[in-house]
Amino acid sequence: MKNYIITIGRQYGSGGREVGIRLAQKLNAEFYDKELLTQAAQDSGISCKIFENFDEKKANSLMYSLSMGNYSFTGDTSKPLALRVYLAQFDSIKKIAKSENNAVIVGRCSDYILKDCKNLVSIFITADSNDRIETIAEREKLTPAQAKSVMTKMDKNRESYYNYHTEYKWGVADTYDLCINTSKSGIDGAVDLILNYINNL
Amino acid sequence: MKNYIITIGRQYGSGGREVGIRLAQKLNAEFYDKELLTQAAQDSGISCKIFENFDEKKANSLMYSLSMGNYSFTGDTSKPLALRVYLAQFDSIKKIAKSENNAVIVGRCSDYILKDCKNLVSIFITADSNDRIETIAEREKLTPAQAKSVMTKMDKNRESYYNYHTEYKWGVADTYDLCINTSKSGIDGAVDLILNYINNL
């Protein structure tokens, strides 16, 4: 089997992270989701807590920047902190793609950042809203109404962040090589389909 | 193998029709694309020419209806002709799903019309813009600039028609079970992937 950098965009609660974990296990590949934040924090010297605060959230308004104290952070203050966090993740994603033979990277505009990478396979994972609400409610101990609200907010965050930092559109079919709805395929079905897909590229 | 009704939405020039033809051959299934227009014309008594004029074009403005002479057509004149054409296609799609064990239906909101059909598999086919422009230019003897213009217009037509007649969004990943970019997979690769997908459902 050839080596691939597989990026996974995902709707909140769709099981995209789980697909990525199982895929990485089957491919004996490194897996990066929240792990990316730690890596970027280590590489950039910015605290990990700050990466968590800014994770996949667009923060480009002056009011937001001021309220987050973006301009008062020590070190390189020539750029808003949100942008510095994005750039540190950008560098880490590039570094991973260069150093790893096989890797699975979840979210954080990784498909766009690696768009010129020849062995890139770009996946997007969806699921039906009702299934996602059930998953989120169970996982985060929420009522269905609360889960729906969190789901909508998280997807909005991811969409804004992605559309702000890239020329593509988040969640639109032609942004990706392959989009799979796990309500139909199941998590393992999605993993098997991706494996079949890359085996035949 | 179980029986499936497979619907294929597609960007203009992406090879969606070809994927459908080859898939229908492999499944020994009936194939409906333009064939749907003939069937709907036969069933409804509206002329085939009129179906071709209205094919996947939204036509809900009064000005457009008047300019197309929608209200002067003989027969049931209680509804605009564009709507009657849509409803005739709606009936034909429902009839196909009921009478065929296996069928592949291209476009015309068939995924939405058959959304409650238990053996429905809904696919969307994309391709990179440059590849689509090349395909269209070659197929329709156009310059790349002309092909790009036709591509944009046709996709706009399909998107408007779909979004007008359904509650879903055309070309958005979570509208479909599976979305495949043929620039990466190739036409045969997409067919094989769909076969692998339905074999494992």
XYZ file of C-alpha atoms in Angstrom:
402
model
C 0.000 0.000 0.000
C 1.198 3.499 -0.839
C 1.579 6.165 1.830
C -1.103 8.777 2.325
C -1.786 11.870 4.365
C -5.500 11.593 5.078
C -7.360 14.679 6.272
C -10.787 14.343 7.848
C -13.230 17.247 7.992
C -16.378 16.448 9.954
C -19.715 17.670 11.178
C -19.914 17.834 14.980
C -21.167 14.523 16.361
C -20.795 12.663 13.054
C -18.115 10.262 14.315
C -15.365 11.792 12.157
C -12.803 11.617 14.965
C -13.614 7.941 15.603
C -13.314 7.189 11.864
C -9.886 8.856 11.945
C -8.708 6.908 15.015
C -9.717 3.517 13.573
C -8.323 4.398 10.155
C -4.976 5.386 11.689
C -4.884 2.062 13.587
C -5.538 0.063 10.417
C -2.920 2.028 8.468
C -0.421 2.050 11.314
C -0.406 5.822 10.861
C 0.039 8.684 13.302
C -3.254 10.309 14.357
C -3.658 14.038 14.982
C -6.762 15.763 16.304
C -6.348 17.613 19.623
C -2.780 16.224 19.464
C -2.131 18.927 16.883
C -2.679 21.613 19.493
C -0.024 20.121 21.771
C 2.402 19.796 18.868
C 1.775 23.371 17.695
C 2.075 24.675 21.254
C 5.419 22.903 21.713
C 6.736 24.183 18.376
C 5.565 27.779 18.810
C 6.068 28.374 22.515
C 2.457 29.594 22.834
C 0.644 27.998 25.770
C -1.506 24.941 25.069
C -4.434 26.576 26.914
C -4.474 29.365 24.339
C -4.620 26.837 21.488
C -7.616 25.196 23.143
C -9.382 28.550 23.475
C -8.894 29.386 19.816
C -9.375 25.871 18.433
C -11.283 26.062 15.128
C -12.877 29.352 16.090
C -12.679 32.285 13.757
C -11.586 35.401 15.622
C -11.006 38.249 13.257
C -13.053 41.140 14.614
C -11.270 43.887 16.459
C -13.769 43.705 19.332
C -13.195 39.977 19.700
C -9.442 40.411 19.478
C -9.479 43.098 22.141
C -11.816 41.118 24.390
C -9.479 38.126 24.101
C -6.530 40.397 24.867
C -4.937 39.437 21.551
C -2.764 42.498 21.410
C -1.386 42.264 24.919
C 0.183 38.814 24.621
C 3.914 38.781 25.208
C 6.311 37.811 22.424
C 5.531 38.607 18.749
C 2.688 41.085 19.108
C 2.696 42.184 15.460
C -0.161 39.764 14.644
C -3.436 39.070 16.459
C -3.131 36.013 18.679
C -5.852 34.119 16.774
C -3.790 34.465 13.613
C -0.592 33.406 15.370
C -2.373 30.320 16.680
C -3.584 29.522 13.133
C -0.077 30.012 11.733
C 1.486 27.801 14.400
C -1.008 25.047 13.506
C -0.265 25.665 9.812
C 3.458 25.090 10.445
C 2.808 21.960 12.502
C 0.528 20.464 9.825
C 3.151 21.121 7.144
C 5.825 19.576 9.375
C 3.702 16.455 10.013
C 3.064 15.965 6.277
C 6.787 16.261 5.611
C 7.990 13.962 8.378
C 5.319 11.242 8.505
C 4.875 8.539 5.872
C 1.282 7.931 6.896
C -0.822 10.308 8.945
C -4.473 11.004 9.659
C -5.206 14.636 10.532
C -8.627 15.772 11.755
C -9.939 19.264 10.891
C -8.071 22.562 11.317
C -8.030 23.367 7.578
C -5.481 20.584 7.085
C -6.908 19.635 3.656
C -6.431 23.189 2.421
C -3.024 23.633 4.042
C -1.839 20.404 2.350
C -3.668 20.936 -0.960
C -0.438 20.703 -2.978
C 0.657 17.526 -1.216
C 0.615 14.750 -3.836
C -0.380 11.949 -1.478
C -3.254 13.855 0.135
C -6.665 12.215 0.461
C -9.314 14.583 1.713
C -12.396 13.130 3.445
C -15.507 14.731 4.959
C -17.719 12.850 7.421
C -21.401 13.671 7.922
C -24.327 12.045 9.743
C -28.047 12.704 9.966
C -28.936 15.480 12.440
C -31.020 13.229 14.689
C -28.183 10.733 15.033
C -25.709 13.503 15.762
C -27.965 14.996 18.441
C -28.280 11.569 20.086
C -24.504 11.043 19.988
C -23.748 14.479 21.440
C -26.449 14.238 24.131
C -25.093 10.874 25.302
C -21.433 11.834 25.114
C -21.772 15.216 26.797
C -24.655 14.426 29.167
C -27.009 16.973 27.599
C -30.710 17.098 26.809
C -31.538 16.701 23.091
C -32.355 20.441 22.903
C -29.009 21.363 24.462
C -27.200 18.895 22.178
C -28.878 20.427 19.120
C -27.823 23.895 20.198
C -24.201 22.793 20.792
C -24.154 20.972 17.438
C -25.371 24.037 15.544
C -22.864 26.299 17.288
C -19.911 23.957 16.775
C -20.662 23.466 13.073
C -21.037 27.239 12.673
C -17.637 27.716 14.351
C -15.975 25.135 12.110
C -17.602 26.504 8.969
C -16.642 30.123 9.747
C -13.105 29.168 10.701
C -12.622 27.069 7.565
C -14.218 29.517 5.143
C -12.220 32.388 6.657
C -8.839 30.679 6.350
C -9.310 28.892 3.004
C -10.638 29.495 -0.516
C -12.914 26.451 -0.217
C -16.326 25.956 1.344
C -16.658 23.782 4.434
C -19.023 20.814 4.074
C -19.610 21.282 0.336
C -19.101 18.075 -1.663
C -16.652 19.441 -4.233
C -14.237 20.617 -1.527
C -13.331 16.991 -0.756
C -12.244 13.782 -2.517
C -14.819 11.674 -0.685
C -17.744 12.447 1.671
C -19.412 9.708 3.719
C -22.569 9.763 5.845
C -21.997 7.483 8.840
C -25.736 7.198 9.566
C -25.857 4.955 6.514
C -22.385 3.365 6.488
C -21.641 3.131 10.216
C -18.211 4.075 11.595
C -16.519 0.807 10.581
C -18.242 0.928 7.194
C -16.772 4.377 6.580
C -13.293 3.156 7.612
C -13.531 0.134 5.301
C -14.759 2.306 2.425
C -11.836 4.730 2.844
C -9.397 1.796 2.930
C -10.971 0.394 -0.247
C -10.768 3.851 -1.811
C -7.082 4.449 -1.104
C -6.169 0.873 -2.074
C -7.538 1.574 -5.541
C -6.001 5.022 -6.119
C -26.746 -8.591 -3.530
C -29.780 -6.679 -2.275
C -31.804 -4.399 -4.550
C -31.242 -0.682 -4.543
C -32.620 2.478 -6.092
C -29.504 4.570 -6.646
C -29.897 8.285 -7.304
C -27.019 10.297 -8.735
C -26.781 14.060 -8.344
C -23.876 15.568 -10.261
C -21.979 18.709 -11.133
C -22.111 19.496 -14.858
C -19.178 17.825 -16.629
C -18.228 15.657 -13.641
C -18.998 12.339 -15.349
C -22.031 11.617 -13.148
C -24.111 10.358 -16.069
C -21.311 8.004 -17.177
C -20.923 6.701 -13.616
C -24.668 5.995 -13.628
C -24.593 4.179 -16.987
C -21.693 1.908 -16.000
C -23.195 1.284 -12.557
C -26.544 0.294 -14.094
C -24.719 -2.117 -16.448
C -22.857 -3.756 -13.559
C -26.039 -4.055 -11.480
C -28.177 -5.114 -14.412
C -30.425 -2.193 -13.437
C -32.596 0.169 -15.474
C -30.967 3.547 -16.127
C -32.888 6.841 -16.183
C -31.484 10.222 -17.113
C -33.075 11.917 -20.135
C -35.098 8.679 -20.346
C -37.099 10.059 -17.443
C -38.387 12.872 -19.626
C -39.746 10.440 -22.221
C -41.360 8.338 -19.526
C -42.945 11.367 -17.826
C -44.109 12.718 -21.178
C -45.757 9.393 -22.022
C -47.413 9.148 -18.611
C -48.642 12.745 -18.479
C -49.547 13.452 -22.083
C -47.419 16.618 -22.046
C -45.139 16.849 -25.093
C -41.554 15.609 -24.744
C -40.273 18.893 -26.175
C -41.779 20.768 -23.237
C -40.021 18.447 -20.777
C -36.718 19.165 -22.495
C -37.321 22.928 -22.248
C -38.037 22.764 -18.536
C -35.476 20.088 -17.650
C -33.909 20.893 -14.256
C -34.638 24.594 -14.662
C -36.428 26.456 -11.957
C -39.255 28.513 -13.423
C -41.369 30.057 -10.744
C -41.498 33.736 -11.615
C -44.657 35.090 -13.188
C -42.683 36.863 -15.901
C -40.914 33.628 -16.830
C -44.166 31.684 -16.744
C -45.857 34.204 -18.986
C -42.911 34.374 -21.385
C -42.980 30.573 -21.632
C -46.741 30.719 -22.247
C -47.335 28.561 -19.172
C -50.885 29.683 -18.725
C -51.983 29.168 -22.306
C -51.177 25.477 -22.523
C -54.182 23.290 -23.248
C -55.336 20.692 -20.751
C -55.033 21.238 -16.958
C -54.238 24.936 -16.826
C -54.794 25.311 -13.086
C -51.045 24.995 -12.436
C -48.073 26.676 -14.144
C -46.572 24.385 -16.779
C -43.177 24.253 -15.025
C -44.887 22.863 -11.940
C -46.909 20.363 -14.004
C -43.690 19.173 -15.638
C -42.094 18.763 -12.193
C -45.132 16.867 -10.889
C -45.176 14.572 -13.930
C -41.499 13.747 -13.306
C -42.295 13.283 -9.604
C -44.973 10.698 -10.478
C -42.676 8.896 -12.940
C -39.841 8.693 -10.391
C -42.205 7.267 -7.752
C -43.527 4.767 -10.313
C -40.015 3.650 -11.305
C -39.036 3.117 -7.645
C -42.170 1.018 -7.116
C -41.899 -1.098 -10.254
C -38.134 -1.656 -10.644
C -36.069 -3.905 -8.374
C -32.872 -2.107 -9.300
C -32.677 1.327 -10.884
C -30.182 4.151 -11.315
C -31.802 7.587 -11.625
C -29.786 10.696 -12.505
C -30.774 14.107 -11.102
C -34.249 15.657 -11.134
C -34.582 15.745 -7.326
C -34.958 11.953 -7.364
C -33.089 11.576 -4.048
C -35.534 13.922 -2.335
C -38.612 12.469 -4.044
C -37.553 8.986 -2.888
C -36.249 10.029 0.549
C -38.611 7.623 2.359
C -37.682 4.696 0.121
C -35.875 2.170 2.342
C -33.516 0.869 -0.349
C -32.428 4.317 -1.548
C -28.716 5.092 -1.946
C -28.062 8.727 -2.708
C -24.806 9.645 -4.481
C -23.327 12.983 -5.605
C -20.550 13.155 -8.197
C -18.094 16.060 -8.406
C -14.877 16.779 -10.308
C -12.284 19.557 -10.230
C -13.343 22.632 -12.228
C -10.436 22.419 -14.668
C -11.242 18.809 -15.518
C -14.920 19.624 -15.976
C -14.107 22.542 -18.288
C -11.888 20.246 -20.377
C -14.597 17.567 -20.563
C -17.330 20.054 -21.537
C -15.129 21.850 -24.110
C -14.273 18.549 -25.801
C -17.780 17.097 -25.665
C -19.595 20.218 -26.819
C -16.916 21.658 -29.140
C -16.464 24.850 -27.107
C -13.527 27.039 -26.126
C -12.462 26.683 -22.466
C -14.020 30.095 -21.713
C -17.328 29.063 -23.275
C -17.217 25.718 -21.473
C -16.629 27.477 -18.153
C -19.592 29.745 -18.763
C -21.878 26.810 -19.686
C -20.669 24.858 -16.639
C -21.426 27.736 -14.267
C -24.870 28.291 -15.789
C -25.833 24.618 -15.767
C -24.756 24.140 -12.150
C -26.677 27.275 -11.192
C -29.778 25.869 -12.934
C -29.464 22.526 -11.177
C -28.830 24.130 -7.800
C -31.805 26.525 -8.105
C -34.122 23.790 -9.353
C -33.102 21.404 -6.573
C -33.165 23.945 -3.749
C -36.554 25.242 -4.945
C -38.238 21.831 -5.043
C -36.642 20.213 -1.964
C -35.750 20.989 1.671
C -32.148 19.974 1.048
C -29.166 21.833 -0.384
C -27.765 20.751 -3.735
C -24.078 19.755 -3.706
C -23.717 19.940 0.078
C -22.129 16.816 1.584
C -24.777 16.073 4.205
C -27.548 15.959 1.590
C -26.155 12.649 0.262
C -25.032 9.229 1.501
C -21.801 9.348 -0.487
C -20.031 12.030 -2.575
C -17.152 11.154 -4.899
C -14.746 13.379 -6.836
C -13.997 11.649 -10.165
C -10.858 13.763 -10.753
C -9.289 11.629 -8.051
C -11.121 8.292 -8.411
C -11.746 8.196 -12.161
C -15.126 7.107 -13.544
C -14.495 3.374 -13.095
C -13.005 4.016 -9.658
C -16.228 5.781 -8.623
C -18.338 2.894 -9.979
C -16.236 0.315 -8.107
C -16.417 2.343 -4.903
C -20.226 2.589 -5.105
C -20.445 -1.167 -5.728
C -18.194 -1.804 -2.725
C -20.343 0.592 -0.680
C -23.691 -1.032 -1.462
C -22.254 -4.540 -1.075
C -21.409 -3.677 2.519
C -24.651 -1.930 3.512
